[in-house]
Amino acid sequence: MANTSDVKSLLDAGVHFGHLTRKWDPNMAPYIYMERNGIHIINLYKTAAKLDEATQALRKIAASGRKVLFVATKKQAKDIVAQYAGDANMPYITERWPGGMLTNFVTIRKAVKKMALVDRMKKDGRYETLSKKERLQVDRMRAKLEKNLGSITDMTRMPAALFIVDTVREHIAVKEALKLGIPIFAMADTNSNPRVIDYVIPSNDDASRSIEIIVKAATDSIIAGLEDRKSEKNAEDQLKAKEKENKEAAKAEAKKAEAVVKDEEE
């Protein structure tokens, strides 16, 4: 059963407010508690349970060393996602979703390499050899790529999962993830179709306070997973060091025994 304090914090953040009843998706019925003044109210006990399930899965992904791509292009979610995903060292898209971001990942990586090329040109002096007009064109291209792809420059391989705020708005991202079999974690409001989401978090995806509490919970679990990975690696390093130490001690003992035998033979 969901923790009462967790449910209260979700209630205080307005996570329970859904859309107008006429805009609902019938597939969200299992997550709706009631209807009030023409608005659907989300069952926060189910939200808390689903959020717990999602955060545990995200923690495991982070602990395995893989990336989760956050997607949120709506105004009230942009800054929140950029802040928390950035703190968790995870890639994010907060501007327009680049078509083929996943299904044509090779082309996206080429665009990222263009950015790296411009940066190298500025470092090695080649940039200064360009004409004023050429430098302006290069700077504009770099700025445009930075705006759309800046946060994914370090994403050298496909993400292990997507975390989406508003699957209705980000339907292209959903479609690409489904095509490639990439798991989807998402805030699902009452107008969403939960059937296309692997980890449904029934919640208000329009209010900034609601978005923040859910996104923070997701990124906190990712940070915890990264700490798990770090601890595991440290334990492995210590074990390897101990094994090396034992081998060296065994070799030293073997040499000592060999020297004793040699002295006795002489």
Coordinates of N, CA, C and O in Angstrom, one line a residue, residues 105-204:
F105 N 19.3 7.6 -35.5 CA 20.3 8.0 -34.5 C 21.6 8.4 -35.2 O 22.3 9.3 -34.7
V106 N 22.0 7.6 -36.2 CA 23.3 7.9 -36.9 C 23.4 9.3 -37.4 O 24.4 10.0 -37.2
T107 N 22.3 9.8 -38.0 CA 22.3 11.1 -38.6 C 22.4 12.2 -37.4 O 23.1 13.2 -37.6
I108 N 21.7 11.9 -36.3 CA 21.8 12.8 -35.2 C 23.2 12.9 -34.6 O 23.7 14.0 -34.3
R109 N 23.9 11.8 -34.6 CA 25.2 11.7 -34.1 C 26.1 12.5 -35.1 O 27.1 13.2 -34.6
K110 N 25.8 12.5 -36.4 CA 26.6 13.3 -37.3 C 26.5 14.8 -37.0 O 27.4 15.6 -37.1
A111 N 25.3 15.2 -36.7 CA 25.0 16.6 -36.3 C 25.8 17.0 -35.1 O 26.4 18.1 -35.0
V112 N 25.9 16.1 -34.1 CA 26.6 16.3 -32.9 C 28.1 16.5 -33.2 O 28.8 17.3 -32.7
K113 N 28.6 15.7 -34.2 CA 30.0 15.7 -34.6 C 30.3 17.1 -35.2 O 31.4 17.6 -35.1
K114 N 29.3 17.7 -35.9 CA 29.5 19.0 -36.5 C 29.8 20.0 -35.5 O 30.6 20.9 -35.6
M115 N 29.1 19.9 -34.3 CA 29.3 20.8 -33.2 C 30.7 20.7 -32.7 O 31.4 21.6 -32.4
A116 N 31.1 19.4 -32.6 CA 32.5 19.1 -32.0 C 33.5 19.7 -33.0 O 34.6 20.2 -32.6
L117 N 33.3 19.6 -34.3 CA 34.2 20.1 -35.3 C 34.4 21.6 -35.2 O 35.5 22.1 -35.3
V118 N 33.3 22.3 -35.0 CA 33.4 23.8 -34.9 C 34.2 24.1 -33.6 O 35.0 25.0 -33.6
D119 N 34.0 23.4 -32.5 CA 34.7 23.6 -31.3 C 36.2 23.4 -31.5 O 37.0 24.1 -31.0
R120 N 36.5 22.3 -32.3 CA 38.0 22.0 -32.5 C 38.6 23.2 -33.4 O 39.7 23.5 -33.2
M121 N 37.8 23.6 -34.4 CA 38.3 24.7 -35.3 C 38.6 26.0 -34.5 O 39.6 26.7 -34.7
K122 N 37.8 26.2 -33.4 CA 38.1 27.4 -32.6 C 39.3 27.2 -31.7 O 40.0 28.2 -31.4
K123 N 39.6 26.0 -31.4 CA 40.7 25.7 -30.5 C 42.0 25.7 -31.3 O 43.1 26.3 -30.9
D124 N 42.0 25.1 -32.5 CA 43.3 25.0 -33.3 C 43.5 26.2 -34.2 O 44.5 26.2 -35.0
G125 N 42.6 27.2 -34.2 CA 42.9 28.4 -35.0 C 42.3 28.5 -36.4 O 42.3 29.5 -37.1
R126 N 41.8 27.3 -36.9 CA 41.2 27.3 -38.2 C 40.0 28.2 -38.4 O 39.7 28.8 -39.4
Y127 N 39.3 28.4 -37.3 CA 38.1 29.3 -37.3 C 38.5 30.8 -37.7 O 37.8 31.4 -38.4
E128 N 39.7 31.2 -37.2 CA 40.1 32.6 -37.5 C 40.5 32.8 -39.0 O 40.6 33.9 -39.4
T129 N 40.7 31.7 -39.7 CA 41.1 31.8 -41.1 C 39.9 32.0 -42.0 O 40.0 32.3 -43.2
L130 N 38.7 31.8 -41.4 CA 37.5 31.9 -42.2 C 37.1 33.4 -42.4 O 37.5 34.3 -41.5
S131 N 36.4 33.7 -43.4 CA 35.9 35.1 -43.6 C 34.9 35.4 -42.6 O 34.3 34.5 -41.9
K132 N 34.6 36.7 -42.4 CA 33.6 37.1 -41.4 C 32.2 36.5 -41.7 O 31.5 36.1 -40.8
K133 N 31.8 36.4 -43.0 CA 30.6 35.8 -43.4 C 30.5 34.3 -43.0 O 29.5 33.8 -42.5
E134 N 31.6 33.6 -43.3 CA 31.7 32.2 -43.0 C 31.7 31.9 -41.5 O 31.0 31.0 -41.1
R135 N 32.3 32.8 -40.7 CA 32.3 32.6 -39.3 C 30.9 32.8 -38.7 O 30.4 32.1 -37.8
L136 N 30.2 33.8 -39.3 CA 28.8 34.0 -38.9 C 27.9 32.8 -39.2 O 27.1 32.4 -38.4
Q137 N 28.1 32.2 -40.4 CA 27.3 31.0 -40.8 C 27.6 29.9 -39.8 O 26.7 29.1 -39.4
V138 N 28.9 29.7 -39.5 CA 29.3 28.6 -38.7 C 28.7 28.8 -37.2 O 28.2 27.8 -36.6
D139 N 28.8 30.0 -36.8 CA 28.3 30.3 -35.4 C 26.8 30.1 -35.3 O 26.2 29.5 -34.3
R140 N 26.0 30.5 -36.4 CA 24.6 30.2 -36.4 C 24.3 28.8 -36.4 O 23.3 28.3 -35.8
M141 N 25.0 28.0 -37.3 CA 24.8 26.6 -37.3 C 25.1 25.9 -35.9 O 24.3 25.1 -35.5
R142 N 26.1 26.3 -35.3 CA 26.5 25.8 -34.0 C 25.5 26.1 -32.9 O 25.1 25.3 -32.1
A143 N 25.0 27.4 -33.0 CA 24.0 27.8 -32.0 C 22.7 27.0 -32.2 O 22.0 26.6 -31.2
K144 N 22.3 26.8 -33.4 CA 21.0 26.0 -33.7 C 21.1 24.6 -33.2 O 20.2 24.1 -32.6
L145 N 22.3 24.0 -33.5 CA 22.5 22.6 -33.1 C 22.6 22.5 -31.6 O 22.0 21.6 -31.0
E146 N 23.2 23.5 -30.9 CA 23.3 23.5 -29.5 C 21.9 23.6 -28.8 O 21.6 23.0 -27.8
K147 N 21.1 24.5 -29.4 CA 19.7 24.6 -28.9 C 18.9 23.3 -29.0 O 18.2 23.0 -28.0
N148 N 19.0 22.6 -30.1 CA 18.2 21.4 -30.3 C 18.9 20.2 -29.7 O 18.2 19.2 -29.3
L149 N 20.2 20.1 -29.7 CA 20.9 18.9 -29.4 C 21.9 19.0 -28.2 O 22.6 18.0 -27.9
G150 N 22.0 20.2 -27.7 CA 23.0 20.5 -26.7 C 23.1 19.5 -25.6 O 24.2 19.1 -25.2
S151 N 22.0 19.1 -25.1 CA 22.0 18.2 -23.9 C 22.3 16.7 -24.2 O 22.5 15.9 -23.3
I152 N 22.3 16.4 -25.5 CA 22.6 15.0 -25.9 C 23.9 14.8 -26.5 O 24.2 13.7 -27.1
T153 N 24.8 15.8 -26.4 CA 26.1 15.7 -27.1 C 26.9 14.5 -26.6 O 27.8 13.9 -27.3
D154 N 26.7 14.1 -25.3 CA 27.5 13.0 -24.7 C 26.8 11.7 -24.8 O 27.2 10.7 -24.3
M155 N 25.6 11.7 -25.5 CA 24.9 10.4 -25.6 C 25.4 9.7 -26.9 O 24.9 9.9 -28.0
T156 N 26.4 8.8 -26.7 CA 27.0 8.2 -27.8 C 26.3 6.9 -28.2 O 26.6 6.4 -29.3
R157 N 25.3 6.5 -27.5 CA 24.6 5.3 -27.9 C 23.1 5.5 -27.5 O 22.7 6.4 -26.8
M158 N 22.3 4.6 -28.0 CA 20.8 4.8 -27.8 C 20.5 4.7 -26.3 O 21.1 4.0 -25.6
P159 N 19.5 5.5 -25.9 CA 19.2 5.5 -24.5 C 18.5 4.1 -24.1 O 17.9 3.5 -25.0
A160 N 18.6 3.8 -22.8 CA 18.0 2.5 -22.4 C 16.5 2.7 -22.2 O 15.7 1.8 -22.2
A161 N 16.1 4.0 -22.0 CA 14.7 4.3 -21.7 C 14.4 5.7 -22.0 O 15.3 6.6 -22.0
L162 N 13.1 6.1 -22.1 CA 12.7 7.5 -22.3 C 11.8 7.8 -21.1 O 11.0 7.0 -20.6
F163 N 12.0 9.0 -20.5 CA 11.0 9.5 -19.5 C 10.3 10.7 -20.2 O 11.0 11.7 -20.5
I164 N 9.0 10.6 -20.3 CA 8.3 11.6 -21.1 C 7.2 12.3 -20.2 O 6.5 11.7 -19.4
V165 N 7.2 13.7 -20.3 CA 6.2 14.5 -19.7 C 5.2 14.8 -20.8 O 5.5 15.6 -21.8
D166 N 4.0 14.2 -20.7 CA 2.9 14.5 -21.7 C 3.1 13.7 -23.0 O 3.7 14.2 -24.0
T167 N 2.7 12.5 -23.0 CA 2.8 11.6 -24.2 C 2.0 12.0 -25.4 O 2.3 11.7 -26.5
V168 N 0.9 12.8 -25.1 CA 0.1 13.2 -26.2 C 0.8 14.3 -27.0 O 0.9 14.2 -28.2
R169 N 1.5 15.2 -26.3 CA 2.3 16.2 -27.0 C 3.5 15.6 -27.6 O 3.9 16.0 -28.7
E170 N 4.2 14.6 -26.9 CA 5.4 14.0 -27.5 C 5.1 12.7 -28.2 O 5.8 11.7 -28.0
H171 N 4.1 12.7 -29.0 CA 3.6 11.5 -29.7 C 4.7 10.9 -30.7 O 4.8 9.7 -30.9
I172 N 5.5 11.8 -31.2 CA 6.5 11.4 -32.2 C 7.6 10.6 -31.4 O 8.1 9.5 -31.9
A173 N 8.0 11.1 -30.3 CA 9.0 10.4 -29.4 C 8.4 9.0 -29.0 O 9.2 8.0 -29.0
V174 N 7.2 9.0 -28.6 CA 6.5 7.8 -28.2 C 6.6 6.8 -29.4 O 6.9 5.6 -29.2
K175 N 6.2 7.2 -30.6 CA 6.2 6.4 -31.8 C 7.5 5.8 -32.1 O 7.7 4.6 -32.4
E176 N 8.6 6.6 -32.0 CA 9.9 6.1 -32.3 C 10.4 5.1 -31.3 O 11.0 4.1 -31.6
A177 N 10.1 5.4 -30.0 CA 10.5 4.4 -28.9 C 9.8 3.1 -29.1 O 10.4 2.0 -28.9
L178 N 8.5 3.2 -29.4 CA 7.7 1.9 -29.6 C 8.3 1.1 -30.8 O 8.4 -0.1 -30.7
K179 N 8.7 1.8 -31.9 CA 9.2 1.2 -33.0 C 10.5 0.4 -32.7 O 10.8 -0.7 -33.3
L180 N 11.3 1.0 -31.8 CA 12.6 0.4 -31.5 C 12.6 -0.5 -30.2 O 13.6 -1.0 -29.8
G181 N 11.4 -0.5 -29.6 CA 11.3 -1.3 -28.4 C 12.0 -0.7 -27.2 O 12.4 -1.5 -26.3
I182 N 12.1 0.6 -27.1 CA 12.7 1.3 -26.0 C 11.7 1.5 -24.9 O 10.6 2.1 -25.2
P183 N 11.9 1.1 -23.7 CA 10.9 1.3 -22.6 C 10.5 2.8 -22.4 O 11.4 3.6 -22.5
I184 N 9.3 3.0 -22.1 CA 8.8 4.4 -21.9 C 8.3 4.5 -20.5 O 7.4 3.8 -20.0
F185 N 8.9 5.5 -19.8 CA 8.4 5.9 -18.5 C 7.7 7.3 -18.8 O 8.2 8.1 -19.5
A186 N 6.5 7.5 -18.2 CA 5.8 8.7 -18.5 C 4.7 9.2 -17.5 O 4.1 8.3 -16.9
M187 N 4.6 10.5 -17.4 CA 3.5 11.1 -16.6 C 2.3 11.0 -17.6 O 2.3 11.5 -18.7
A188 N 1.3 10.3 -17.1 CA 0.1 10.1 -17.9 C -1.1 10.8 -17.3 O -1.6 10.4 -16.3
D189 N -1.5 11.9 -18.0 CA -2.7 12.6 -17.5 C -4.0 11.8 -18.0 O -3.8 10.8 -18.8
T190 N -5.1 12.3 -17.7 CA -6.4 11.6 -18.0 C -6.7 11.6 -19.5 O -7.6 10.8 -19.9
N191 N -6.0 12.3 -20.3 CA -6.2 12.3 -21.8 C -5.2 11.5 -22.5 O -5.1 11.5 -23.7
S192 N -4.3 10.7 -21.7 CA -3.3 9.9 -22.3 C -3.8 8.5 -22.5 O -4.7 8.0 -21.9
N193 N -3.0 7.8 -23.4 CA -3.3 6.4 -23.6 C -2.2 5.6 -22.9 O -1.1 5.5 -23.4
P194 N -2.5 5.0 -21.7 CA -1.5 4.3 -20.9 C -1.0 3.0 -21.6 O 0.0 2.4 -21.1
R195 N -1.8 2.5 -22.6 CA -1.4 1.2 -23.2 C -0.1 1.3 -23.9 O 0.6 0.2 -24.1
V196 N 0.4 2.5 -24.3 CA 1.6 2.6 -25.1 C 2.8 2.9 -24.1 O 3.9 3.0 -24.5
I197 N 2.5 2.9 -22.8 CA 3.5 3.3 -21.8 C 3.9 2.1 -21.0 O 3.0 1.3 -20.5
D198 N 5.2 1.8 -20.9 CA 5.7 0.7 -20.1 C 5.5 0.9 -18.6 O 5.1 0.0 -17.8
Y199 N 5.9 2.1 -18.1 CA 5.8 2.5 -16.7 C 4.9 3.8 -16.7 O 5.4 4.9 -16.9
V200 N 3.6 3.5 -16.4 CA 2.7 4.6 -16.3 C 2.7 5.3 -14.9 O 2.7 4.6 -13.9
I201 N 2.8 6.6 -14.9 CA 2.7 7.4 -13.7 C 1.5 8.3 -13.8 O 1.6 9.4 -14.4
P202 N 0.3 7.9 -13.4 CA -0.9 8.7 -13.5 C -0.8 10.0 -12.8 O -0.6 10.0 -11.6
S203 N -0.8 11.1 -13.5 CA -0.5 12.4 -12.9 C -0.8 13.6 -13.8 O -0.9 13.5 -15.0
N204 N -1.0 14.7 -13.1 CA -1.3 16.0 -13.8 C 0.0 16.4 -14.5 O 1.0 16.7 -13.9

